[in-house]
Amino acid sequence: MTPERHYTLIGLSEAIDITAEACERLKRFAAAKDAAMAYADRFGHTVIDPSEGGLLRDDFDTGPLLAVRTDLLAEAETEIESGLSAPARLYALKLALSRRGAVVRMPEELYGVNADAASQFDYVDPRNRSVQIEMERVCTDHLRRIGALLPPGRPECAFNEGAFPVEASVIIPVKNRAATVMDAVESALSQQAPFSFNVIVVDNHSTDATTRLLAERALSEPRLIHIVPEALDLGIGGCWNVALDSPLCGRFAVQLDSDDLYSAPDVLSRIVDRFRATGAAMVIGSYTLTDFNLNPIPPGVIDHREWTDTNGPNNALRINGLGAPRAFFTPVARRLRFPNVSYGEDYAMALAISRQYRIARIFDSLYLCRRWEGNSDAALPQSKINANNAYKDSLRTAELAARRSTALRTRLLLLSEPMEPQAEQRRSVMVDGVEMTLIYNPSRSRSTGAKTDAASIAARPCFLCPANRPEGQQAVEWRDYEILVNPFPIVKGHLTIVSKRHEPQSIAGRMDHMEALARELPSYTVFFNGARCGASAPDHLHFQAVPSEAVPLWRDAARWPGHPADTPVGEDVNILCRIDPEGRLQRVVFHRRRHRPECYDRGVMVSPASLDLAGLVVTPQRADFDSLTAADISRIISEVTCPKPSYPTL
């Protein structure tokens, strides 16, 4: 039974108009959800649901009224850096609460606010620079705590590989911009550079004069490539992919929107020079906001000087954009691909690049960004703003998962590098039409011969609890688990994923934990041994994982004697799952009818668990390794596994 929770209301504005009844309603809603923090819609203003990536955005709109679980508020405050400004302190508080529990939105217009909304350019206004530095520190600390912080350092691109028709291409996606597109085209064609370049305009089936104007200019200018794609469902990102896929695309693809202009004739040359000087996969310049007639408007130059080589990829998750003009090393952009959307496509590409490659900056203004009533983001209704923000938040959430996986794999690689099976021998055996590997590994005698009856468990200390682990065994935290290198590995890279709580070995309610770990370690197979199915520590919840390439099962899973992945799962099971090469979750279940085979009582030390059933049959005794036949192994598997799904369900 969930204990009673007490909530504190935090008001962040004197302009809040709310009744006492509404205050109690928000607290009751938070308690019913057992939330760490709750917020609500305002009169005439609907906000969006929270997500992990959304909360990382420092301007995520929760409104000025929060219901916070009182005990977690006290805990969270202990992790907040002292001396922060009010905006940074609030940002830190929200992130600290999100690490402790759910953040939920109450989808009701609960109160009113008499205050103006913030400008979309507030976060790049130079007057807010000191607060932005604080926000970056808070974001960096949060990413470190959740295991998603990327270390500095990225590989350089090999620019001289491959053949390209020109050194650079200016890419202009366009639809119905007859008033501005030719200004953009002429700005691109007027570039002066010591290398060849072209201008690729992807005309997305314009219905105004855009197509005619472009076609006429292309007749007299061979550098202008006018493409009308066959597909009728392309967004801006899809148009970019069309340009990148063109055989006429250059080594570097440089963005120019159909509304905008380059600020000088040497912009293209400066961008390519920056690529060559840094080895970056992406170069981003700075831009000046202007009106339609190119008169500067506040806040003027947007240079994103918050970017640093060491922490820019991490801070990119906090802000809502990385700047313009954007330029890409074409082979990298071709491989990563833009999402086929018309908002956030550039942000998605920049996040993916920043995780894997260097992004270089030019802090001088290279670009005139015209703001006028024809802009695609002019005078948007709140519903569209919410949809745009929700999409970018989904990109952040997906990127967080990818970065956790990258960081986790890096830490585990360093942790497990020296751990290899000792004094092992192997031989292949064809068992019922599938190839299995028999392994002689004497160090596994402790696990294979473990006594798992209640009396034996009560008489020994739990060797998975921190106090009883081997001296010097290191751990990497993952959610509510610790990942350890198995001290007696079956294969190199053998991991044990141990619950932070001493609780019985049970799969009930934890299948999603296995699958989440498999997604964060896509080159690994994660497996579970039931308490009576080969688990040497049935008193302490744990999974295990090994590199998938070492598991024979995946070579021919369809022929393996396991049960369908969608069959109901009881406790007497062995389960293996991985992400296959196409990115799909693949799972195999073995239902058990007995713990150990009959021959175990006659001294044959084979006690099948997940890896044995998946084709890595472990024998700690040399005599067993030498004498076991394919028929013996087939009989052992048949004795311990169910021939069909006839078992109780949870």
XYZ file of C-alpha atoms in Angstrom:
650
model
C 0.000 0.000 0.000
C 1.433 3.366 -1.033
C 2.135 5.562 2.021
C 0.458 8.958 2.248
C 2.463 11.626 0.426
C 2.638 15.280 1.431
C 3.061 17.980 -1.192
C 4.328 21.546 -1.127
C 2.980 24.117 -3.598
C 5.616 26.389 -5.086
C 4.422 29.627 -6.693
C 6.918 31.326 -8.988
C 4.945 34.469 -9.808
C 2.852 37.021 -7.966
C 0.555 37.087 -10.992
C -0.966 33.653 -10.302
C -4.768 33.696 -9.998
C -5.905 30.464 -8.296
C -8.486 29.315 -5.761
C -7.764 27.296 -2.621
C -9.855 24.471 -4.063
C -7.683 24.368 -7.207
C -4.542 24.237 -5.058
C -5.868 21.196 -3.218
C -6.906 19.623 -6.504
C -3.354 19.863 -7.869
C -1.929 18.316 -4.698
C -4.456 15.460 -4.791
C -3.627 14.814 -8.445
C 0.100 14.675 -7.649
C -0.512 12.290 -4.741
C -2.699 9.994 -6.861
C 0.148 9.737 -9.389
C 2.771 9.392 -6.630
C 4.621 12.116 -8.531
C 7.827 13.847 -7.580
C 6.413 16.993 -9.190
C 3.142 17.973 -10.883
C 2.047 20.981 -12.904
C -1.128 21.988 -14.754
C -2.486 23.911 -17.730
C -3.381 27.564 -17.325
C -6.519 29.378 -18.422
C -6.236 29.781 -22.179
C -2.797 28.153 -22.279
C -2.261 24.417 -22.690
C 1.216 23.083 -21.974
C 2.731 19.763 -23.074
C 3.311 16.504 -21.259
C 6.723 16.010 -19.678
C 9.430 13.792 -21.074
C 12.979 13.152 -19.985
C 14.326 15.120 -22.915
C 11.796 17.900 -22.471
C 12.718 18.526 -18.863
C 16.336 18.852 -19.971
C 15.323 21.889 -22.049
C 15.795 24.764 -19.625
C 12.746 26.668 -20.925
C 10.375 23.689 -20.639
C 7.042 25.257 -19.706
C 5.650 23.849 -16.470
C 4.047 27.171 -15.623
C 4.632 29.114 -12.419
C 2.794 26.712 -10.088
C 4.327 23.401 -9.018
C 3.236 20.705 -6.586
C 6.363 19.022 -5.207
C 6.579 16.009 -2.928
C 7.797 17.500 0.332
C 10.290 14.793 1.288
C 11.827 14.759 -2.186
C 12.060 18.551 -2.187
C 14.348 18.366 0.833
C 16.444 15.644 -0.813
C 16.706 17.500 -4.125
C 17.883 20.706 -2.490
C 20.967 18.922 -1.137
C 22.164 18.385 -4.725
C 21.708 21.974 -5.913
C 24.796 24.137 -6.232
C 24.778 27.066 -3.824
C 24.726 30.615 -5.131
C 22.794 29.946 -8.313
C 20.499 32.595 -9.754
C 16.769 31.975 -9.389
C 16.264 30.633 -12.973
C 19.208 28.230 -12.716
C 18.157 27.116 -9.238
C 14.639 26.316 -10.471
C 16.083 24.398 -13.445
C 18.336 22.410 -11.099
C 15.406 21.665 -8.796
C 13.242 20.297 -11.618
C 16.048 18.046 -12.848
C 16.868 16.816 -9.332
C 13.190 15.957 -8.778
C 13.004 14.148 -12.129
C 15.848 11.922 -10.946
C 13.741 10.894 -7.950
C 10.368 10.183 -9.437
C 7.759 10.951 -12.057
C 6.994 14.463 -13.262
C 3.364 14.671 -14.402
C 1.063 17.178 -16.071
C -2.501 17.719 -14.899
C -4.435 18.250 -18.159
C -6.851 20.834 -16.750
C -6.874 24.620 -16.940
C -6.413 25.161 -13.232
C -5.364 28.786 -12.794
C -4.590 32.047 -14.571
C -1.434 34.143 -14.962
C -1.207 37.813 -15.842
C 2.283 37.964 -17.354
C 3.967 38.177 -20.754
C 5.570 35.143 -22.374
C 9.312 34.967 -22.878
C 10.850 35.627 -26.280
C 12.056 32.642 -28.308
C 15.472 34.362 -28.483
C 15.926 34.962 -24.747
C 18.376 32.096 -24.360
C 20.797 33.627 -26.904
C 20.435 37.244 -25.772
C 23.930 38.373 -24.670
C 22.369 40.028 -21.618
C 21.455 36.568 -20.314
C 24.945 35.128 -20.740
C 25.779 34.725 -17.033
C 22.563 32.796 -16.372
C 23.221 30.614 -19.399
C 26.620 29.637 -18.001
C 24.892 28.571 -14.780
C 22.280 26.636 -16.733
C 25.031 24.792 -18.585
C 26.666 23.754 -15.305
C 23.332 22.448 -14.019
C 22.693 20.522 -17.252
C 26.196 19.027 -17.223
C 25.805 17.884 -13.625
C 22.466 16.243 -14.422
C 23.863 14.396 -17.459
C 26.734 13.135 -15.316
C 24.326 11.871 -12.656
C 22.145 9.983 -15.150
C 25.078 8.491 -17.070
C 24.571 10.434 -20.309
C 27.547 12.823 -20.234
C 29.740 12.615 -23.312
C 33.481 12.959 -22.746
C 35.443 15.489 -24.824
C 37.287 14.383 -27.922
C 35.955 13.259 -31.315
C 37.611 11.616 -34.329
C 38.571 13.771 -37.317
C 36.917 13.177 -40.679
C 38.942 11.934 -43.650
C 37.917 14.584 -46.186
C 40.001 13.309 -49.100
C 38.222 9.976 -49.350
C 35.767 9.543 -52.202
C 35.141 11.539 -55.378
C 32.755 14.505 -55.609
C 31.760 16.626 -58.610
C 32.397 19.869 -56.704
C 33.928 20.819 -53.384
C 30.744 22.370 -51.946
C 27.044 22.572 -52.643
C 24.698 25.202 -51.253
C 21.409 23.422 -50.420
C 18.138 25.403 -50.612
C 14.886 23.527 -49.917
C 11.936 25.641 -51.053
C 8.180 25.649 -51.431
C 6.161 28.689 -52.491
C 8.782 31.372 -51.843
C 8.580 33.367 -55.054
C 9.113 36.578 -53.073
C 12.480 35.535 -51.648
C 13.977 32.443 -53.276
C 15.807 34.239 -56.093
C 17.473 36.556 -53.567
C 18.770 33.451 -51.812
C 19.893 31.828 -55.069
C 21.787 34.918 -56.233
C 23.397 35.262 -52.816
C 24.703 31.709 -53.161
C 25.810 32.076 -56.799
C 27.716 35.281 -55.964
C 30.034 33.461 -53.576
C 33.726 33.766 -54.442
C 35.819 30.697 -53.694
C 39.040 29.056 -54.913
C 37.157 25.801 -55.523
C 34.211 24.635 -57.592
C 30.715 24.778 -56.111
C 27.110 24.557 -57.165
C 23.685 25.491 -55.777
C 21.125 22.692 -55.406
C 17.550 23.920 -54.988
C 15.018 21.225 -54.081
C 11.702 22.688 -55.214
C 9.068 20.838 -53.195
C 6.232 21.130 -55.764
C 5.660 24.862 -55.424
C 2.313 26.159 -56.642
C 3.289 29.821 -56.993
C 5.896 31.330 -59.361
C 8.836 29.659 -57.556
C 9.209 26.787 -60.060
C 9.119 29.076 -63.103
C 11.674 31.496 -61.658
C 14.092 28.709 -60.788
C 13.716 26.941 -64.133
C 14.368 30.161 -66.045
C 17.497 30.977 -64.044
C 18.833 27.429 -64.395
C 18.793 27.803 -68.198
C 21.471 30.507 -67.996
C 23.393 29.263 -64.944
C 24.840 25.717 -65.081
C 25.833 25.898 -61.411
C 22.156 26.074 -60.418
C 20.719 22.561 -60.042
C 16.915 22.708 -59.938
C 15.411 19.471 -58.585
C 11.687 18.779 -58.343
C 11.491 15.508 -56.370
C 9.175 12.686 -57.367
C 7.855 12.206 -53.815
C 4.888 14.332 -52.784
C 5.226 13.859 -49.017
C 8.560 15.517 -48.276
C 9.265 17.871 -45.433
C 12.364 20.042 -45.278
C 14.385 17.113 -43.957
C 13.256 14.919 -46.840
C 14.272 17.643 -49.311
C 17.713 17.734 -47.710
C 18.055 13.974 -48.207
C 17.138 14.388 -51.886
C 19.906 16.972 -52.286
C 22.451 14.871 -50.406
C 21.628 11.809 -52.509
C 22.076 13.706 -55.748
C 25.218 12.657 -57.683
C 25.826 16.396 -58.168
C 26.150 17.059 -54.430
C 29.563 18.285 -53.318
C 31.888 17.136 -50.566
C 30.419 19.737 -48.196
C 26.697 20.604 -48.091
C 25.977 24.134 -46.861
C 22.557 25.360 -45.748
C 20.761 28.433 -47.019
C 17.052 28.901 -46.328
C 14.906 30.293 -49.117
C 14.168 33.422 -47.041
C 17.763 34.283 -46.213
C 21.075 35.593 -47.562
C 24.762 35.143 -46.949
C 26.304 38.260 -45.425
C 29.449 38.367 -47.595
C 30.897 36.795 -50.753
C 33.488 34.738 -48.822
C 31.075 32.775 -46.588
C 31.371 29.523 -48.515
C 35.153 29.757 -48.585
C 35.345 30.413 -44.837
C 33.113 27.437 -44.060
C 35.172 25.020 -46.172
C 38.392 26.384 -44.653
C 36.949 25.712 -41.221
C 36.147 22.112 -42.149
C 39.681 21.574 -43.405
C 41.279 23.195 -40.361
C 39.346 21.212 -37.770
C 38.404 17.824 -39.228
C 34.832 18.480 -38.069
C 31.798 16.763 -39.593
C 29.683 19.895 -39.166
C 30.417 23.621 -39.180
C 27.954 26.168 -37.798
C 28.261 29.909 -38.274
C 26.489 32.864 -36.709
C 23.623 34.943 -38.074
C 22.048 38.372 -37.782
C 18.303 38.814 -37.345
C 16.872 41.340 -39.803
C 13.531 42.496 -41.099
C 12.508 41.826 -44.704
C 14.524 44.822 -45.890
C 17.673 43.542 -44.103
C 17.562 46.075 -41.283
C 18.923 44.480 -38.067
C 16.331 43.739 -35.376
C 16.827 42.730 -31.688
C 18.641 40.859 -30.360
C 20.854 41.255 -33.437
C 23.700 38.758 -33.867
C 23.010 35.192 -32.708
C 26.443 33.630 -32.289
C 25.901 30.792 -29.769
C 29.098 31.593 -27.909
C 27.916 29.175 -25.235
C 29.374 26.437 -27.444
C 32.710 24.958 -26.424
C 34.610 22.069 -27.982
C 34.742 20.267 -24.651
C 31.120 20.610 -23.529
C 29.154 21.812 -26.547
C 27.723 18.356 -27.367
C 26.328 18.093 -23.828
C 24.986 21.633 -23.670
C 23.286 21.063 -27.040
C 20.648 19.009 -25.229
C 19.668 22.011 -23.095
C 19.167 24.661 -25.775
C 16.595 24.701 -28.554
C 18.884 25.127 -31.543
C 22.528 25.317 -32.556
C 22.535 28.233 -34.971
C 23.048 28.932 -38.680
C 24.292 28.614 -41.309
C 24.790 24.865 -40.899
C 27.149 22.892 -43.085
C 27.811 19.151 -43.236
C 30.463 16.753 -44.473
C 28.280 15.020 -47.058
C 29.242 11.359 -46.384
C 28.349 11.744 -42.697
C 25.031 13.469 -43.440
C 24.187 10.834 -46.056
C 24.745 8.097 -43.496
C 22.854 9.703 -40.599
C 19.926 11.089 -42.695
C 17.575 13.909 -41.859
C 14.143 13.028 -40.457
C 11.430 13.834 -42.989
C 9.922 16.737 -41.062
C 9.791 20.507 -41.526
C 10.722 21.487 -37.989
C 13.653 20.234 -35.919
C 15.247 18.283 -38.768
C 18.469 20.284 -38.423
C 18.509 19.844 -34.643
C 18.122 16.073 -35.011
C 21.096 15.919 -37.384
C 23.237 18.180 -35.184
C 22.575 16.066 -32.070
C 23.482 12.856 -33.881
C 26.665 14.393 -35.298
C 27.714 15.894 -31.959
C 27.582 12.461 -30.317
C 30.007 10.962 -32.837
C 32.012 13.773 -34.436
C 33.355 17.234 -33.799
C 31.251 20.308 -34.581
C 33.247 23.453 -35.371
C 31.980 27.016 -35.008
C 32.484 30.371 -36.713
C 31.402 33.100 -34.323
C 31.340 35.895 -36.923
C 28.000 36.625 -38.553
C 27.846 34.887 -41.928
C 24.127 34.949 -42.563
C 21.188 37.359 -42.661
C 18.068 35.721 -41.240
C 15.025 37.646 -42.414
C 12.013 37.714 -40.104
C 8.773 38.526 -41.912
C 5.159 37.453 -42.063
C 5.944 34.803 -44.665
C 8.295 32.840 -42.398
C 7.119 29.309 -41.679
C 7.349 30.026 -37.941
C 5.646 33.424 -37.996
C 2.637 33.971 -35.692
C 2.228 30.318 -34.767
C -0.782 29.286 -32.647
C 0.004 27.764 -29.253
C -1.014 24.302 -30.454
C 1.641 24.420 -33.186
C 4.283 25.750 -30.777
C 3.445 22.869 -28.431
C 3.712 20.335 -31.262
C 7.083 21.749 -32.320
C 8.418 21.676 -28.769
C 7.121 18.150 -28.198
C 8.900 16.952 -31.334
C 12.233 18.448 -30.340
C 11.765 17.043 -26.836
C 11.286 13.598 -28.373
C 14.601 14.073 -30.184
C 16.272 14.908 -26.884
C 14.763 11.865 -25.196
C 15.971 9.550 -27.961
C 19.386 11.189 -27.943
C 19.660 10.756 -24.171
C 19.077 7.025 -24.594
C 21.727 6.844 -27.318
C 24.222 8.788 -25.228
C 23.583 6.649 -22.172
C 24.280 3.632 -24.323
C 27.474 5.162 -25.706
C 28.723 6.223 -22.275
C 27.723 2.919 -20.687
C 29.501 0.864 -23.330
C 32.631 2.991 -22.978
C 32.747 2.531 -19.205
C 32.011 -1.183 -19.434
C 34.659 -1.693 -22.100
C 37.276 -0.162 -19.821
C 35.986 -2.200 -16.891
C 35.887 -5.570 -18.633
C 38.950 -5.318 -20.884
C 41.268 -7.395 -18.651
C 38.649 -10.010 -17.716
C 38.895 -13.112 -19.897
C 38.060 -16.773 -19.179
C 40.998 -18.596 -17.643
C 42.338 -22.045 -18.653
C 39.413 -22.779 -20.953
C 39.132 -25.185 -23.869
C 36.378 -25.474 -26.456
C 35.012 -27.930 -28.979
C 32.022 -27.812 -31.316
C 29.166 -30.306 -31.114
C 26.184 -30.653 -33.490
C 23.131 -31.101 -31.267
C 19.793 -31.774 -32.970
C 20.859 -29.896 -36.085
C 22.354 -26.829 -34.400
C 25.994 -26.162 -33.622
C 26.794 -25.764 -29.933
C 30.092 -25.137 -28.167
C 31.245 -27.274 -25.262
C 33.473 -25.260 -22.904
C 35.881 -26.602 -20.287
C 36.269 -23.847 -17.671
C 37.239 -25.010 -14.150
C 36.682 -21.526 -12.691
C 32.926 -22.009 -13.217
C 32.718 -24.849 -10.677
C 31.498 -22.459 -7.984
C 28.538 -21.351 -10.092
C 27.716 -24.723 -11.647
C 27.940 -26.484 -8.303
C 26.184 -23.810 -6.252
C 23.814 -25.070 -3.564
C 20.558 -23.195 -3.985
C 18.334 -24.791 -1.359
C 16.947 -22.494 1.350
C 19.195 -23.857 4.119
C 22.382 -23.360 2.085
C 21.380 -19.848 1.069
C 20.614 -18.908 4.675
C 24.011 -20.224 5.796
C 26.144 -18.155 3.400
C 26.586 -14.423 2.871
C 25.138 -13.042 -0.374
C 28.090 -12.696 -2.709
C 26.249 -10.130 -4.863
C 25.789 -7.647 -2.017
C 28.531 -4.961 -1.990
C 30.024 -6.014 1.372
C 30.696 -9.565 0.176
C 31.974 -9.028 -3.358
C 35.547 -9.891 -4.385
C 38.059 -7.272 -3.341
C 38.549 -4.635 -6.006
C 35.461 -5.556 -8.037
C 34.265 -2.330 -9.660
C 30.732 -1.395 -10.606
C 28.977 0.891 -13.068
C 25.567 2.231 -11.998
C 22.579 1.718 -14.292
C 19.140 2.730 -13.047
C 18.386 0.650 -9.925
C 21.207 -1.778 -10.701
C 24.959 -2.036 -10.599
C 26.791 -3.612 -13.525
C 29.743 -5.764 -12.484
C 32.311 -7.673 -14.466
C 31.723 -11.341 -13.695
C 34.853 -12.512 -11.827
C 34.569 -15.975 -13.437
C 33.517 -15.119 -17.009
C 32.185 -17.666 -19.482
C 33.250 -15.388 -22.360
C 35.172 -12.138 -22.502
C 32.963 -9.222 -21.511
C 30.678 -11.312 -19.269
C 28.697 -8.905 -17.073
C 26.428 -9.337 -14.048
C 23.697 -6.734 -13.543
C 22.819 -6.683 -9.851
C 19.857 -5.021 -8.154
C 20.864 -2.399 -5.611
C 18.386 -4.044 -3.247
C 18.754 -7.522 -1.802
C 15.574 -9.049 -3.227
C 14.665 -12.493 -4.621
C 15.450 -13.533 -8.178
C 12.162 -12.903 -9.979
C 11.284 -11.759 -13.495
C 7.857 -10.462 -12.436
C 7.592 -6.805 -13.467
C 11.192 -6.714 -14.681
C 11.041 -7.863 -18.283
C 11.145 -4.237 -19.382
C 14.375 -3.769 -17.379
C 16.017 -6.516 -19.443
C 14.823 -5.032 -22.688
C 15.868 -1.490 -21.738
C 19.372 -2.709 -20.965
C 19.495 -4.597 -24.272
C 18.636 -1.361 -26.067
C 21.375 0.533 -24.241
C 23.873 -2.270 -24.967
C 22.888 -3.195 -28.527
C 25.922 -5.424 -29.078
C 25.114 -7.521 -25.968
C 22.726 -10.344 -25.168
C 21.023 -9.798 -21.805
C 19.761 -12.914 -20.031
C 17.865 -14.006 -16.941
C 18.160 -17.302 -15.085
C 15.179 -18.157 -12.905
C 15.782 -19.009 -9.239
C 15.421 -22.740 -10.061
C 16.899 -22.476 -13.539
C 20.629 -22.033 -13.093
C 20.802 -18.890 -10.955
C 23.664 -19.354 -8.488
C 22.296 -16.475 -6.356
C 18.510 -17.008 -6.209
C 18.333 -14.699 -3.201
C 19.524 -11.569 -5.035
C 17.917 -10.249 -8.225
C 20.344 -10.099 -11.132
C 20.640 -10.357 -14.889
C 23.712 -11.154 -16.923
C 25.011 -10.074 -20.313
C 27.616 -11.204 -22.825
C 28.575 -9.951 -26.304
C 25.990 -11.282 -28.769
C 28.642 -12.407 -31.211
C 29.655 -15.081 -28.686
C 26.165 -16.657 -28.464
C 25.552 -19.527 -30.955
C 21.779 -19.170 -30.590
C 21.651 -16.038 -32.757
C 23.227 -17.786 -35.736
C 20.007 -19.762 -36.287
C 17.470 -18.750 -33.637
C 14.499 -20.044 -35.656
C 15.759 -23.641 -35.408
C 16.693 -23.460 -31.736
C 14.654 -25.478 -29.206
C 13.296 -22.448 -27.361
C 9.702 -21.290 -26.977
C 8.082 -18.394 -28.855
C 8.982 -14.998 -27.435
C 5.327 -14.028 -26.926
C 4.397 -17.025 -24.752
C 3.333 -16.217 -21.161
C 6.279 -16.178 -18.788
C 6.334 -17.801 -15.370
C 9.232 -17.836 -12.903
C 10.864 -21.091 -14.024
C 12.407 -19.681 -17.171
C 15.611 -18.765 -18.904
C 15.251 -15.673 -21.099
C 17.683 -14.131 -23.553
C 17.142 -10.917 -25.483
C 19.151 -8.691 -27.774
C 18.780 -5.995 -30.413
C 19.237 -7.652 -33.795
C 21.263 -6.071 -36.649
C 18.089 -4.409 -37.982
C 17.479 -2.721 -34.638
C 14.594 -4.971 -33.547
C 14.222 -6.550 -30.137
C 14.723 -10.317 -30.354
C 13.812 -12.578 -27.416
C 13.991 -16.314 -26.787
C 12.380 -18.021 -23.773
C 13.201 -21.470 -22.372
C 10.554 -22.828 -20.002
C 11.906 -25.223 -17.402
C 10.538 -28.349 -15.769
C 13.504 -29.141 -13.559
C 16.583 -27.414 -12.234
C 19.270 -29.984 -13.046
C 19.446 -33.110 -15.217
C 19.552 -36.640 -13.784
C 23.232 -37.055 -14.638
C 24.087 -34.197 -12.256
C 23.363 -36.499 -9.317
C 25.774 -39.039 -10.833
C 28.636 -36.538 -10.812
C 28.329 -34.972 -14.275
C 28.689 -31.284 -13.408
C 26.435 -29.678 -16.020
C 23.737 -27.383 -14.640
C 22.062 -25.690 -17.616
C 21.312 -21.982 -17.482
C 20.619 -19.459 -20.247
C 23.983 -19.617 -21.990
C 24.087 -23.418 -21.910
C 20.666 -23.564 -23.551
C 21.838 -20.935 -26.059
C 24.734 -23.107 -27.165
C 27.603 -22.454 -24.718
C 27.575 -25.611 -22.604
C 29.898 -25.108 -19.614
C 31.715 -28.050 -18.022
C 33.970 -27.257 -15.034
C 35.266 -30.866 -14.954
C 37.733 -32.048 -17.581
C 36.277 -35.562 -17.645
C 32.857 -34.206 -18.597
C 34.367 -32.026 -21.319
C 36.134 -35.033 -22.816
C 33.255 -37.508 -22.599
C 29.986 -35.654 -23.264
C 28.445 -36.432 -26.664
C 25.837 -34.663 -28.761
C 23.262 -37.230 -27.578
C 24.179 -36.508 -23.936
C 23.720 -32.761 -24.405
C 20.410 -33.262 -26.233
C 19.142 -35.454 -23.394
C 20.238 -32.928 -20.759
C 18.383 -30.093 -22.525
C 15.268 -32.246 -22.997
C 15.213 -33.209 -19.314
C 15.350 -29.659 -17.991
C 13.186 -27.774 -20.547
C 9.482 -28.026 -21.321
C 8.672 -29.431 -24.764
C 5.793 -26.991 -25.184
C 4.251 -24.035 -23.326
C 2.418 -25.886 -20.563
C 3.214 -23.943 -17.402
C 1.562 -21.538 -14.970
C 1.582 -17.856 -15.826
C 2.116 -14.853 -13.599
